[in-house]
Every structure is written in structure tokens, then in C-alpha cells.
Amino acid sequence: MNGKAADRTEAISADPASAHAAVDAAADNPLLLDLQVCFPLYAATNHITRLYGPVLARIGLTYPQYLVMLVLWEQAPQTVGALGARLHLDSGTLTPLLKRLEKAGLVSRTRDPEDERRVLVSLTDQGRALRGQALDVPATMAGNMNPEAIDALRETVTRLVDLLTGK
Amino acid sequence: MNGKAADRTEAISADPASAHAAVDAAADNPLLLDLQVCFPLYAATNHITRLYGPVLARIGLTYPQYLVMLVLWEQAPQTVGALGARLHLDSGTLTPLLKRLEKAGLVSRTRDPEDERRVLVSLTDQGRALRGQALDVPATMAGNMNPEAIDALRETVTRLVDLLTGK
DNA sequence: TCATATTATATTGTGCACAATATTATTGTA
DNA sequence: TACAATAATATTGTGCACAATATAATATGA
């Protein structure tokens, strides 16, 4: 936390000369920007994945598999392409992951009779039933965070995604 | 963006009855919380990695390798353990990554004579020289984002990490 | 109709990322 | 000096994640 970063609390004011602390710091060392923005994001995501690992292992899922199941519990069946669009993942990632979920008996993969290029991913009874076991995962993970912190976190993440994707 | 999420703009007020939109939503569907918090974070990080890929490929680095080099450009030599602590990565990730950087001639790995258990990771001349080529990476990536957005992003990420780690 | 282009998924190869374990070096203690 | 305990890094095995490419089905146009 250097001096310029500390100035940020006042940069919310309308003074354009001091409104861009990161840009000011970048004038000295441009690489500081990535060290302050991209690296923390990367570290935070790894941290989350690591925290969920043991909890999800109890219901036999990895973190990416859990996210796929979350989306399928919202709506199924879905094509691989639709899943990829929703999750921002390509087929090279999804195909083997879905095959593992199929092998575990949680989903089924069938060619769409309407269009044989598509593969429909459906939930099996076992896959649907797993939702019941997953229901307390968020609360377990939230654990010792208070409601205000969780809500602030959700808002912050939403803002982050808005900034990154569309603006 | 459902109704409850939209209420969030007013939840900054002191009214405790409406202050926890995410928690309210979680009462209906607990899994919505992870779908709204963890998944966007995961997607955003993948998105960033994908964006940096082509730009970093021009200087022969992957995204995680770039982050390691950023840390080494701040301070070198460092032990593998110190790098891991800074990057929140374990030796199973760092060892092969560092070997690839060594093979590329950017770093050298030597046992610490003081304590032969430690491995010191140093920058080679070529590794130090690469910094010059990396200097415009942040600006290239910032590209079409305006300074306000970048600064907001940095602040958002900082807030996010505070919420996730300490709080 | 029949090539050509497009679309959807799968495959291959490289590089993370981590848990569990192994290896080697140091420290502590009797 | 032994010898257990601890510490630092490496290895192994599994599972993402993506770029590049391949395969197969559908759509398009002369």
C-alpha cells in the first residue's frame, strides 16, 4: 500500500487531477497495474477453488463440475454449446468434464435428433438428486462471513464482471 | 438481474430489513448465491487469462509465467517458497513452471549454499531484459478501457481481495 | 444436385493447479 | 553422535483450460 494507493479514498471526489491513482502509479511503473489488478484476481479465484475443493469432494464434485451442475440445475437439458456460452468455456474443456460427469452417473449425453451435430446434456435422476446434497454448500462456504460481507462480495463481483465484459 | 438484485442500490441505506439481498435470495434458492458470486469470479479470471494469452505470446510467456516474472522483476532472487507465498501457489505448480522459464533462459535455479533445501530463483540478463518488452503489456490490455474504468477495476479487485482474505 | 461454406462437437498437445507423497537437508534433543 | 522431528522442494496423478485441428452434420448457392 504505497502513498498513491492511499490517495484513492479521496479520488472519489470530482477532482480530475487526482482521480486516477492507478494511472498515476502506472506512470512510474506500468507493470504495477497488472500486479495490482490481474494478479489479485487470479490469486482470489485460485483461493476460492482451493476452499471449495474439500467441501465439494464430499459430494464427489470438483469446483468446475459443481459450476456445470449449478447451471444444469437451473435448466436442463442444454447443448454443449449453450453450456459453454453460459460458462465461458470451450468444448476442449467441457467435453472431457462432461464425460466424467456422465461416467459418475450424474448426466447423460445424447445427440439431438433434430440436429445431429448437437449433443444434449441432461440430468439423470442421480444428478437431480445431488442437488439436495449441494444445497448446504454455499452456507458451508459462507461459514464465518457475515451477511453484510456476502452481500458486499456479490455486489463487488457483479461490478467486476460488468467492468470486464461489457463496461 | 432479478428484482431483489435491483434493490441493492438502496441497500446501502441503514435499513437492516433490506440490507441483505443475496441472503434473501438464498432463502429461495441457496445455490443462487454461488451462481452469482463464485461463478462470475471464475468466469472473469478465465476471461482475463484468455485476453492476455495472445499479447503475452508475443514475448514468449503464458499468463501465470508473466505473473511470476512480475514478482521477480519486483525482487530477485527469491526462493521457490517465497514465490509460492506471494503467488499463493504450491511447489507442484511452480517447479515445472520455473523449469520452463529456466529452459527459456529467463531465470536460473540454484540451491542456496546457506541452506541446501532452498532453491533460489534468479533473473538472467535475458530475464531482466524481457521487462522492457513487457512494459507496454498493461497499456495494450487496458486498450479501449478508459482510465476511470481501470481505476474502478483496481479498486473493485482490491475490495474483493479484502473481503475474501482478511475481512 | 452438388460442391462449398458454416456449424457443433471432439481430439490433440501444452501448460497450469493441487493433493498426496517422496526426497533431501536442517534442526532439536537425548 | 545418533535419531527423531521439521522444513523445503520435487514428483506423481488427476483434472481443468485453451489453441489448433479434425470430423461430421447442416445449410447455402450456383
mmCIF file of C-alpha atoms (C1' of nucleotides) in Angstrom:
data_model
loop_
_atom_site.group_PDB
_atom_site.id
_atom_site.type_symbol
_atom_site.label_atom_id
_atom_site.label_comp_id
_atom_site.label_asym_id
_atom_site.label_seq_id
_atom_site.Cartn_x
_atom_site.Cartn_y
_atom_site.Cartn_z
ATOM 1 C CA MET A 1 0.000 0.000 0.000
ATOM 2 C CA ASN A 2 2.016 2.926 -1.249
ATOM 3 C CA GLY A 3 1.219 6.599 -0.939
ATOM 4 C CA LYS A 4 -0.581 6.886 -4.234
ATOM 5 C CA ALA A 5 -2.816 3.936 -3.455
ATOM 6 C CA ALA A 6 -3.737 5.522 -0.154
ATOM 7 C CA ASP A 7 -4.910 8.619 -2.006
ATOM 8 C CA ARG A 8 -7.671 6.528 -3.521
ATOM 9 C CA THR A 9 -10.064 7.205 -0.677
ATOM 10 C CA GLU A 10 -10.272 10.805 -1.793
ATOM 11 C CA ALA A 11 -10.221 10.100 -5.502
ATOM 12 C CA ILE A 12 -13.967 9.597 -5.418
ATOM 13 C CA SER A 13 -14.170 13.385 -5.365
ATOM 14 C CA ALA A 14 -14.691 15.139 -8.657
ATOM 15 C CA ASP A 15 -11.115 16.477 -8.871
ATOM 16 C CA PRO A 16 -9.910 15.156 -12.234
ATOM 17 C CA ALA A 17 -6.259 15.802 -11.397
ATOM 18 C CA SER A 18 -6.210 13.168 -8.636
ATOM 19 C CA ALA A 19 -8.943 10.850 -9.842
ATOM 20 C CA HIS A 20 -6.806 8.136 -11.370
ATOM 21 C CA ALA A 21 -4.439 6.732 -8.807
ATOM 22 C CA ALA A 22 -3.680 3.591 -10.795
ATOM 23 C CA VAL A 23 -2.863 5.614 -13.864
ATOM 24 C CA ASP A 24 -0.575 7.845 -11.810
ATOM 25 C CA ALA A 25 1.235 4.829 -10.397
ATOM 26 C CA ALA A 26 1.448 3.338 -13.867
ATOM 27 C CA ALA A 27 3.453 6.344 -14.986
ATOM 28 C CA ASP A 28 6.237 5.250 -12.623
ATOM 29 C CA ASN A 29 5.906 1.521 -13.200
ATOM 30 C CA PRO A 30 3.335 0.327 -15.724
ATOM 31 C CA LEU A 31 3.679 -3.285 -14.542
ATOM 32 C CA LEU A 32 2.342 -2.274 -11.138
ATOM 33 C CA LEU A 33 -1.094 -2.082 -12.719
ATOM 34 C CA ASP A 34 -1.182 -5.790 -13.577
ATOM 35 C CA LEU A 35 0.355 -6.611 -10.226
ATOM 36 C CA GLN A 36 -2.473 -4.725 -8.524
ATOM 37 C CA VAL A 37 -5.376 -5.786 -10.737
ATOM 38 C CA CYS A 38 -4.826 -9.047 -12.587
ATOM 39 C CA PHE A 39 -2.719 -10.861 -10.060
ATOM 40 C CA PRO A 40 -5.084 -10.387 -7.074
ATOM 41 C CA LEU A 41 -7.989 -11.558 -9.211
ATOM 42 C CA TYR A 42 -6.041 -14.632 -10.256
ATOM 43 C CA ALA A 43 -4.991 -15.369 -6.682
ATOM 44 C CA ALA A 44 -8.522 -14.865 -5.361
ATOM 45 C CA THR A 45 -10.003 -17.323 -7.841
ATOM 46 C CA ASN A 46 -7.386 -19.959 -7.019
ATOM 47 C CA HIS A 47 -8.086 -19.347 -3.363
ATOM 48 C CA ILE A 48 -11.822 -19.932 -3.861
ATOM 49 C CA THR A 49 -11.263 -23.117 -5.848
ATOM 50 C CA ARG A 50 -8.996 -24.423 -3.109
ATOM 51 C CA LEU A 51 -11.575 -23.632 -0.400
ATOM 52 C CA TYR A 52 -14.413 -25.360 -2.253
ATOM 53 C CA GLY A 53 -12.322 -28.442 -3.077
ATOM 54 C CA PRO A 54 -12.680 -30.382 0.185
ATOM 55 C CA VAL A 55 -16.346 -29.402 0.666
ATOM 56 C CA LEU A 56 -17.313 -30.462 -2.862
ATOM 57 C CA ALA A 57 -15.262 -33.645 -2.622
ATOM 58 C CA ARG A 58 -17.815 -34.830 -0.078
ATOM 59 C CA ILE A 59 -20.461 -34.913 -2.835
ATOM 60 C CA GLY A 60 -17.995 -36.150 -5.447
ATOM 61 C CA LEU A 61 -17.579 -32.969 -7.494
ATOM 62 C CA THR A 62 -14.711 -30.704 -8.454
ATOM 63 C CA TYR A 63 -15.230 -26.946 -8.497
ATOM 64 C CA PRO A 64 -15.706 -26.649 -12.289
ATOM 65 C CA GLN A 65 -18.006 -29.682 -12.221
ATOM 66 C CA TYR A 66 -20.037 -28.009 -9.464
ATOM 67 C CA LEU A 67 -20.450 -24.894 -11.604
ATOM 68 C CA VAL A 68 -21.643 -27.017 -14.526
ATOM 69 C CA MET A 69 -24.144 -28.753 -12.262
ATOM 70 C CA LEU A 70 -25.363 -25.374 -10.928
ATOM 71 C CA VAL A 71 -26.148 -24.308 -14.482
ATOM 72 C CA LEU A 72 -27.834 -27.638 -15.287
ATOM 73 C CA TRP A 73 -29.925 -27.450 -12.114
ATOM 74 C CA GLU A 74 -31.162 -24.088 -13.402
ATOM 75 C CA GLN A 75 -32.043 -25.589 -16.777
ATOM 76 C CA ALA A 76 -31.679 -28.970 -18.445
ATOM 77 C CA PRO A 77 -31.218 -30.351 -20.976
ATOM 78 C CA GLN A 78 -28.785 -27.955 -22.579
ATOM 79 C CA THR A 79 -26.459 -28.356 -25.528
ATOM 80 C CA VAL A 80 -22.712 -28.359 -25.001
ATOM 81 C CA GLY A 81 -22.590 -25.082 -26.879
ATOM 82 C CA ALA A 82 -25.151 -23.437 -24.584
ATOM 83 C CA LEU A 83 -23.249 -24.625 -21.529
ATOM 84 C CA GLY A 84 -20.028 -23.280 -22.982
ATOM 85 C CA ALA A 85 -21.605 -19.907 -23.680
ATOM 86 C CA ARG A 86 -23.015 -19.693 -20.164
ATOM 87 C CA LEU A 87 -19.764 -20.806 -18.515
ATOM 88 C CA HIS A 88 -17.394 -19.105 -20.977
ATOM 89 C CA LEU A 89 -15.661 -22.422 -21.628
ATOM 90 C CA ASP A 90 -14.899 -24.165 -24.914
ATOM 91 C CA SER A 91 -15.540 -27.738 -25.956
ATOM 92 C CA GLY A 92 -11.970 -28.752 -25.244
ATOM 93 C CA THR A 93 -12.679 -28.090 -21.582
ATOM 94 C CA LEU A 94 -16.300 -29.207 -21.440
ATOM 95 C CA THR A 95 -16.226 -32.460 -23.383
ATOM 96 C CA PRO A 96 -13.898 -34.365 -21.027
ATOM 97 C CA LEU A 97 -15.513 -32.767 -17.964
ATOM 98 C CA LEU A 98 -18.982 -33.846 -19.141
ATOM 99 C CA LYS A 99 -17.711 -37.325 -19.898
ATOM 100 C CA ARG A 100 -16.528 -37.594 -16.311
ATOM 101 C CA LEU A 101 -19.922 -36.404 -15.044
ATOM 102 C CA GLU A 102 -21.543 -38.992 -17.309
ATOM 103 C CA LYS A 103 -19.241 -41.695 -16.007
ATOM 104 C CA ALA A 104 -20.245 -40.665 -12.476
ATOM 105 C CA GLY A 105 -23.884 -41.171 -13.485
ATOM 106 C CA LEU A 106 -24.906 -37.533 -12.981
ATOM 107 C CA VAL A 107 -25.638 -36.512 -16.580
ATOM 108 C CA SER A 108 -26.392 -38.181 -19.891
ATOM 109 C CA ARG A 109 -25.069 -37.072 -23.279
ATOM 110 C CA THR A 110 -27.190 -37.744 -26.359
ATOM 111 C CA ARG A 111 -27.119 -36.453 -29.910
ATOM 112 C CA ASP A 112 -30.010 -34.121 -30.650
ATOM 113 C CA PRO A 113 -32.267 -35.983 -33.148
ATOM 114 C CA GLU A 114 -33.260 -32.597 -34.610
ATOM 115 C CA ASP A 115 -29.663 -31.714 -35.390
ATOM 116 C CA GLU A 116 -27.146 -34.500 -35.111
ATOM 117 C CA ARG A 117 -24.293 -32.034 -34.665
ATOM 118 C CA ARG A 118 -25.581 -31.036 -31.239
ATOM 119 C CA VAL A 119 -25.091 -33.004 -28.040
ATOM 120 C CA LEU A 120 -27.798 -32.608 -25.409
ATOM 121 C CA VAL A 121 -26.630 -32.790 -21.815
ATOM 122 C CA SER A 122 -29.411 -33.961 -19.493
ATOM 123 C CA LEU A 123 -29.590 -34.645 -15.778
ATOM 124 C CA THR A 124 -30.070 -38.211 -14.616
ATOM 125 C CA ASP A 125 -32.219 -38.945 -11.567
ATOM 126 C CA GLN A 126 -28.983 -39.215 -9.635
ATOM 127 C CA GLY A 127 -27.861 -35.851 -10.999
ATOM 128 C CA ARG A 128 -31.125 -34.233 -9.956
ATOM 129 C CA ALA A 129 -30.921 -35.878 -6.539
ATOM 130 C CA LEU A 130 -27.439 -34.495 -5.982
ATOM 131 C CA ARG A 131 -28.930 -31.001 -5.824
ATOM 132 C CA GLY A 132 -30.349 -31.847 -2.417
ATOM 133 C CA GLN A 133 -26.875 -32.654 -1.136
ATOM 134 C CA ALA A 134 -25.449 -29.489 -2.677
ATOM 135 C CA LEU A 135 -27.975 -27.149 -1.071
ATOM 136 C CA ASP A 136 -25.884 -26.503 2.024
ATOM 137 C CA VAL A 137 -22.612 -25.962 0.140
ATOM 138 C CA PRO A 138 -22.995 -22.169 -0.155
ATOM 139 C CA ALA A 139 -23.849 -21.858 3.531
ATOM 140 C CA THR A 140 -20.909 -24.090 4.478
ATOM 141 C CA MET A 141 -18.573 -21.969 2.373
ATOM 142 C CA ALA A 142 -20.031 -18.704 3.596
ATOM 143 C CA GLY A 143 -19.294 -20.103 7.045
ATOM 144 C CA ASN A 144 -17.901 -17.358 9.169
ATOM 145 C CA MET A 145 -18.605 -14.490 6.765
ATOM 146 C CA ASN A 146 -21.397 -12.270 7.952
ATOM 147 C CA PRO A 147 -24.388 -11.491 5.690
ATOM 148 C CA GLU A 148 -23.206 -7.950 5.018
ATOM 149 C CA ALA A 149 -19.853 -9.226 3.762
ATOM 150 C CA ILE A 150 -21.502 -11.791 1.497
ATOM 151 C CA ASP A 151 -23.809 -9.225 0.026
ATOM 152 C CA ALA A 152 -20.952 -6.783 -0.476
ATOM 153 C CA LEU A 153 -18.983 -9.549 -2.138
ATOM 154 C CA ARG A 154 -21.776 -10.347 -4.555
ATOM 155 C CA GLU A 155 -22.136 -6.699 -5.440
ATOM 156 C CA THR A 156 -18.404 -6.312 -5.931
ATOM 157 C CA VAL A 157 -18.175 -9.352 -8.181
ATOM 158 C CA THR A 158 -21.139 -8.191 -10.242
ATOM 159 C CA ARG A 159 -19.487 -4.807 -10.679
ATOM 160 C CA LEU A 160 -16.229 -6.511 -11.624
ATOM 161 C CA VAL A 161 -17.850 -8.601 -14.334
ATOM 162 C CA ASP A 162 -19.651 -5.556 -15.695
ATOM 163 C CA LEU A 163 -16.337 -3.747 -15.933
ATOM 164 C CA LEU A 164 -14.558 -6.682 -17.549
ATOM 165 C CA THR A 165 -17.127 -7.783 -20.071
ATOM 166 C CA GLY A 166 -19.312 -5.019 -21.384
ATOM 167 C CA LYS A 167 -18.457 -1.898 -19.406
ATOM 168 C CA MET B 1 -30.696 -9.081 -12.686
ATOM 169 C CA ASN B 2 -33.785 -10.012 -10.732
ATOM 170 C CA GLY B 3 -35.933 -7.752 -8.583
ATOM 171 C CA LYS B 4 -34.019 -8.423 -5.426
ATOM 172 C CA ALA B 5 -30.702 -7.658 -7.049
ATOM 173 C CA ALA B 6 -32.045 -4.344 -8.289
ATOM 174 C CA ASP B 7 -32.938 -3.417 -4.716
ATOM 175 C CA ARG B 8 -29.230 -3.463 -3.922
ATOM 176 C CA THR B 9 -28.737 0.147 -4.926
ATOM 177 C CA GLU B 10 -30.823 1.172 -1.939
ATOM 178 C CA ALA B 11 -29.443 -1.429 0.410
ATOM 179 C CA ILE B 12 -26.550 0.903 1.174
ATOM 180 C CA SER B 13 -29.033 2.723 3.390
ATOM 181 C CA ALA B 14 -29.125 1.794 7.046
ATOM 182 C CA ASP B 15 -32.389 -0.164 6.803
ATOM 183 C CA PRO B 16 -31.429 -3.592 8.143
ATOM 184 C CA ALA B 17 -34.584 -5.249 6.788
ATOM 185 C CA SER B 18 -33.490 -4.799 3.152
ATOM 186 C CA ALA B 19 -29.733 -4.792 3.566
ATOM 187 C CA HIS B 20 -29.012 -8.379 2.529
ATOM 188 C CA ALA B 21 -30.345 -9.017 -0.938
ATOM 189 C CA ALA B 22 -28.105 -12.035 -1.578
ATOM 190 C CA VAL B 23 -29.114 -13.618 1.680
ATOM 191 C CA ASP B 24 -32.796 -13.021 0.903
ATOM 192 C CA ALA B 25 -32.404 -14.671 -2.488
ATOM 193 C CA ALA B 26 -30.544 -17.530 -0.867
ATOM 194 C CA ALA B 27 -33.618 -18.294 1.218
ATOM 195 C CA ASP B 28 -35.466 -19.175 -2.003
ATOM 196 C CA ASN B 29 -32.564 -20.920 -3.704
ATOM 197 C CA PRO B 30 -29.316 -21.243 -1.764
ATOM 198 C CA LEU B 31 -27.402 -22.267 -4.891
ATOM 199 C CA LEU B 32 -28.152 -18.897 -6.443
ATOM 200 C CA LEU B 33 -25.518 -17.434 -4.164
ATOM 201 C CA ASP B 34 -22.669 -19.431 -5.701
ATOM 202 C CA LEU B 35 -24.102 -18.855 -9.150
ATOM 203 C CA GLN B 36 -23.973 -15.105 -8.513
ATOM 204 C CA VAL B 37 -20.670 -14.885 -6.655
ATOM 205 C CA CYS B 38 -18.285 -17.741 -7.353
ATOM 206 C CA PHE B 39 -19.163 -18.423 -10.929
ATOM 207 C CA PRO B 40 -18.751 -14.818 -12.190
ATOM 208 C CA LEU B 41 -15.396 -14.611 -10.457
ATOM 209 C CA TYR B 42 -14.285 -17.842 -12.066
ATOM 210 C CA ALA B 43 -15.529 -16.730 -15.483
ATOM 211 C CA ALA B 44 -13.865 -13.320 -15.136
ATOM 212 C CA THR B 45 -10.481 -14.831 -14.345
ATOM 213 C CA ASN B 46 -10.685 -17.242 -17.277
ATOM 214 C CA HIS B 47 -11.676 -14.298 -19.440
ATOM 215 C CA ILE B 48 -8.622 -12.310 -18.362
ATOM 216 C CA THR B 49 -6.260 -15.214 -18.940
ATOM 217 C CA ARG B 50 -7.677 -15.668 -22.428
ATOM 218 C CA LEU B 51 -7.273 -11.961 -23.226
ATOM 219 C CA TYR B 52 -3.652 -11.857 -22.082
ATOM 220 C CA GLY B 53 -2.724 -15.063 -23.914
ATOM 221 C CA PRO B 54 -2.093 -13.683 -27.405
ATOM 222 C CA VAL B 55 -0.434 -10.493 -26.134
ATOM 223 C CA LEU B 56 1.952 -12.377 -23.859
ATOM 224 C CA ALA B 57 2.675 -14.986 -26.525
ATOM 225 C CA ARG B 58 4.478 -12.211 -28.409
ATOM 226 C CA ILE B 59 7.081 -12.081 -25.645
ATOM 227 C CA GLY B 60 7.030 -15.848 -25.135
ATOM 228 C CA LEU B 61 5.175 -16.010 -21.819
ATOM 229 C CA THR B 62 1.986 -17.595 -20.548
ATOM 230 C CA TYR B 63 -0.206 -15.683 -18.124
ATOM 231 C CA PRO B 64 0.999 -17.488 -14.970
ATOM 232 C CA GLN B 65 4.587 -17.151 -16.190
ATOM 233 C CA TYR B 66 4.016 -13.415 -16.677
ATOM 234 C CA LEU B 67 2.779 -13.116 -13.090
ATOM 235 C CA VAL B 68 5.886 -14.937 -11.835
ATOM 236 C CA MET B 69 8.087 -12.591 -13.843
ATOM 237 C CA LEU B 70 6.210 -9.547 -12.477
ATOM 238 C CA VAL B 71 7.044 -10.712 -8.962
ATOM 239 C CA LEU B 72 10.667 -11.417 -9.863
ATOM 240 C CA TRP B 73 11.027 -8.015 -11.516
ATOM 241 C CA GLU B 74 9.940 -6.525 -8.208
ATOM 242 C CA GLN B 75 12.525 -8.566 -6.314
ATOM 243 C CA ALA B 76 15.081 -11.233 -7.220
ATOM 244 C CA PRO B 77 16.442 -13.653 -6.288
ATOM 245 C CA GLN B 78 13.656 -15.270 -4.336
ATOM 246 C CA THR B 79 13.218 -18.789 -3.034
ATOM 247 C CA VAL B 80 10.542 -21.039 -4.505
ATOM 248 C CA GLY B 81 8.761 -20.880 -1.170
ATOM 249 C CA ALA B 82 8.713 -17.073 -1.160
ATOM 250 C CA LEU B 83 7.351 -17.027 -4.721
ATOM 251 C CA GLY B 84 4.696 -19.530 -3.740
ATOM 252 C CA ALA B 85 3.659 -17.468 -0.730
ATOM 253 C CA ARG B 86 3.436 -14.310 -2.830
ATOM 254 C CA LEU B 87 1.524 -16.001 -5.668
ATOM 255 C CA HIS B 88 -0.491 -18.384 -3.497
ATOM 256 C CA LEU B 89 0.783 -21.346 -5.488
ATOM 257 C CA ASP B 90 2.406 -24.556 -4.294
ATOM 258 C CA SER B 91 5.591 -26.234 -5.466
ATOM 259 C CA GLY B 92 3.665 -28.679 -7.643
ATOM 260 C CA THR B 93 2.648 -25.724 -9.788
ATOM 261 C CA LEU B 94 5.791 -23.632 -9.505
ATOM 262 C CA THR B 95 8.514 -26.224 -10.028
ATOM 263 C CA PRO B 96 7.577 -27.193 -13.606
ATOM 264 C CA LEU B 97 6.690 -23.575 -14.471
ATOM 265 C CA LEU B 98 10.079 -22.373 -13.235
ATOM 266 C CA LYS B 99 11.825 -25.157 -15.135
ATOM 267 C CA ARG B 100 10.178 -23.932 -18.311
ATOM 268 C CA LEU B 101 11.280 -20.354 -17.560
ATOM 269 C CA GLU B 102 14.780 -21.696 -16.955
ATOM 270 C CA LYS B 103 14.711 -23.622 -20.217
ATOM 271 C CA ALA B 104 13.660 -20.387 -21.939
ATOM 272 C CA GLY B 105 16.749 -18.696 -20.457
ATOM 273 C CA LEU B 106 14.798 -16.191 -18.366
ATOM 274 C CA VAL B 107 15.643 -17.421 -14.863
ATOM 275 C CA SER B 108 18.242 -19.588 -13.172
ATOM 276 C CA ARG B 109 17.571 -22.044 -10.346
ATOM 277 C CA THR B 110 20.348 -22.709 -7.861
ATOM 278 C CA ARG B 111 20.454 -24.328 -4.458
ATOM 279 C CA ASP B 112 21.009 -21.825 -1.677
ATOM 280 C CA PRO B 113 24.526 -22.522 -0.296
ATOM 281 C CA GLU B 114 23.334 -21.300 3.122
ATOM 282 C CA ASP B 115 20.517 -23.879 3.197
ATOM 283 C CA GLU B 116 20.651 -26.588 0.593
ATOM 284 C CA ARG B 117 16.924 -27.263 0.941
ATOM 285 C CA ARG B 118 16.103 -23.932 -0.656
ATOM 286 C CA VAL B 119 16.176 -23.161 -4.362
ATOM 287 C CA LEU B 120 16.971 -19.594 -5.309
ATOM 288 C CA VAL B 121 15.271 -18.301 -8.420
ATOM 289 C CA SER B 122 17.277 -15.516 -10.059
ATOM 290 C CA LEU B 123 16.772 -13.458 -13.199
ATOM 291 C CA THR B 124 19.194 -13.936 -16.059
ATOM 292 C CA ASP B 125 20.270 -10.957 -18.165
ATOM 293 C CA GLN B 126 17.719 -12.111 -20.701
ATOM 294 C CA GLY B 127 15.061 -12.288 -17.987
ATOM 295 C CA ARG B 128 15.855 -8.750 -16.855
ATOM 296 C CA ALA B 129 15.848 -7.547 -20.455
ATOM 297 C CA LEU B 130 12.393 -9.009 -21.041
ATOM 298 C CA ARG B 131 10.971 -6.442 -18.637
ATOM 299 C CA GLY B 132 11.496 -3.787 -21.278
ATOM 300 C CA GLN B 133 9.356 -5.732 -23.717
ATOM 301 C CA ALA B 134 6.685 -6.303 -21.081
ATOM 302 C CA LEU B 135 6.323 -2.632 -20.179
ATOM 303 C CA ASP B 136 3.584 -1.945 -22.698
ATOM 304 C CA VAL B 137 1.567 -5.080 -21.903
ATOM 305 C CA PRO B 138 -0.679 -3.378 -19.324
ATOM 306 C CA ALA B 139 -1.378 -0.486 -21.676
ATOM 307 C CA THR B 140 -2.102 -2.881 -24.547
ATOM 308 C CA MET B 141 -4.504 -4.830 -22.373
ATOM 309 C CA ALA B 142 -6.122 -1.703 -20.961
ATOM 310 C CA GLY B 143 -6.605 -0.844 -24.623
ATOM 311 C CA ASN B 144 -10.080 0.505 -25.019
ATOM 312 C CA MET B 145 -10.863 0.819 -21.320
ATOM 313 C CA ASN B 146 -10.866 4.390 -20.117
ATOM 314 C CA PRO B 147 -8.753 5.426 -17.112
ATOM 315 C CA GLU B 148 -11.817 5.724 -14.878
ATOM 316 C CA ALA B 149 -12.814 2.135 -15.637
ATOM 317 C CA ILE B 150 -9.299 0.868 -14.930
ATOM 318 C CA ASP B 151 -9.136 2.687 -11.645
ATOM 319 C CA ALA B 152 -12.599 1.455 -10.688
ATOM 320 C CA LEU B 153 -11.488 -2.044 -11.597
ATOM 321 C CA ARG B 154 -8.411 -1.832 -9.420
ATOM 322 C CA GLU B 155 -10.456 -0.571 -6.523
ATOM 323 C CA THR B 156 -13.073 -3.288 -7.012
ATOM 324 C CA VAL B 157 -10.452 -6.031 -7.109
ATOM 325 C CA THR B 158 -8.743 -4.654 -4.018
ATOM 326 C CA ARG B 159 -12.076 -4.640 -2.206
ATOM 327 C CA LEU B 160 -12.754 -8.157 -3.405
ATOM 328 C CA VAL B 161 -9.466 -9.481 -2.088
ATOM 329 C CA ASP B 162 -10.022 -7.732 1.244
ATOM 330 C CA LEU B 163 -13.408 -9.409 1.523
ATOM 331 C CA LEU B 164 -12.066 -12.827 0.561
ATOM 332 C CA THR B 165 -8.877 -12.931 2.588
ATOM 333 C CA GLY B 166 -8.933 -10.887 5.742
ATOM 334 C CA LYS B 167 -12.308 -9.216 6.389
ATOM 335 C "C1'" DT C 1 -27.883 -31.657 -57.258
ATOM 336 C "C1'" DC C 2 -23.618 -30.984 -55.843
ATOM 337 C "C1'" DA C 3 -19.832 -28.569 -54.352
ATOM 338 C "C1'" DT C 4 -18.785 -25.039 -50.755
ATOM 339 C "C1'" DA C 5 -19.287 -22.910 -46.542
ATOM 340 C "C1'" DT C 6 -20.813 -22.981 -41.980
ATOM 341 C "C1'" DT C 7 -21.882 -25.005 -37.542
ATOM 342 C "C1'" DA C 8 -21.293 -28.156 -33.467
ATOM 343 C "C1'" DT C 9 -18.654 -31.139 -31.113
ATOM 344 C "C1'" DA C 10 -14.437 -33.932 -30.449
ATOM 345 C "C1'" DT C 11 -9.409 -34.647 -30.401
ATOM 346 C "C1'" DT C 12 -4.607 -33.439 -29.555
ATOM 347 C "C1'" DG C 13 -0.932 -31.114 -27.357
ATOM 348 C "C1'" DT C 14 0.819 -27.826 -23.925
ATOM 349 C "C1'" DG C 15 0.602 -25.754 -19.595
ATOM 350 C "C1'" DC C 16 -1.279 -24.846 -15.301
ATOM 351 C "C1'" DA C 17 -3.198 -26.221 -10.303
ATOM 352 C "C1'" DC C 18 -3.495 -29.007 -6.449
ATOM 353 C "C1'" DA C 19 -3.484 -33.193 -3.178
ATOM 354 C "C1'" DA C 20 -0.674 -36.733 -1.670
ATOM 355 C "C1'" DT C 21 3.648 -38.447 -1.324
ATOM 356 C "C1'" DA C 22 8.700 -38.719 -1.690
ATOM 357 C "C1'" DT C 23 13.297 -36.869 -1.179
ATOM 358 C "C1'" DT C 24 16.787 -34.380 0.793
ATOM 359 C "C1'" DA C 25 18.514 -31.053 4.205
ATOM 360 C "C1'" DT C 26 18.403 -28.924 8.622
ATOM 361 C "C1'" DT C 27 17.235 -28.644 13.476
ATOM 362 C "C1'" DG C 28 16.454 -30.302 18.071
ATOM 363 C "C1'" DT C 29 17.327 -33.422 21.674
ATOM 364 C "C1'" DA C 30 18.792 -37.113 24.397
ATOM 365 C "C1'" DT D 1 26.872 -38.708 17.910
ATOM 366 C "C1'" DA D 2 22.616 -40.683 16.792
ATOM 367 C "C1'" DC D 3 17.957 -40.115 15.705
ATOM 368 C "C1'" DA D 4 13.508 -38.241 15.533
ATOM 369 C "C1'" DA D 5 11.126 -34.115 14.004
ATOM 370 C "C1'" DT D 6 10.702 -30.463 10.968
ATOM 371 C "C1'" DA D 7 11.316 -27.876 6.684
ATOM 372 C "C1'" DA D 8 11.886 -27.011 1.542
ATOM 373 C "C1'" DT D 9 11.464 -28.645 -2.785
ATOM 374 C "C1'" DA D 10 10.349 -32.292 -6.174
ATOM 375 C "C1'" DT D 11 7.446 -35.985 -8.076
ATOM 376 C "C1'" DT D 12 3.154 -38.254 -9.357
ATOM 377 C "C1'" DG D 13 -1.531 -38.466 -10.659
ATOM 378 C "C1'" DT D 14 -5.934 -36.217 -11.739
ATOM 379 C "C1'" DG D 15 -8.466 -32.623 -13.662
ATOM 380 C "C1'" DC D 16 -9.065 -28.382 -15.795
ATOM 381 C "C1'" DA D 17 -8.249 -24.628 -19.798
ATOM 382 C "C1'" DC D 18 -7.272 -23.286 -24.263
ATOM 383 C "C1'" DA D 19 -5.340 -23.097 -29.191
ATOM 384 C "C1'" DA D 20 -5.228 -25.602 -33.224
ATOM 385 C "C1'" DT D 21 -7.063 -29.036 -35.759
ATOM 386 C "C1'" DA D 22 -10.233 -32.767 -37.169
ATOM 387 C "C1'" DT D 23 -14.704 -34.801 -38.009
ATOM 388 C "C1'" DA D 24 -19.276 -34.875 -39.089
ATOM 389 C "C1'" DA D 25 -23.823 -32.714 -39.954
ATOM 390 C "C1'" DT D 26 -26.415 -28.959 -41.817
ATOM 391 C "C1'" DA D 27 -27.189 -25.013 -44.680
ATOM 392 C "C1'" DT D 28 -26.366 -22.291 -48.900
ATOM 393 C "C1'" DG D 29 -25.899 -21.192 -53.617
ATOM 394 C "C1'" DA D 30 -24.820 -21.804 -58.457
#
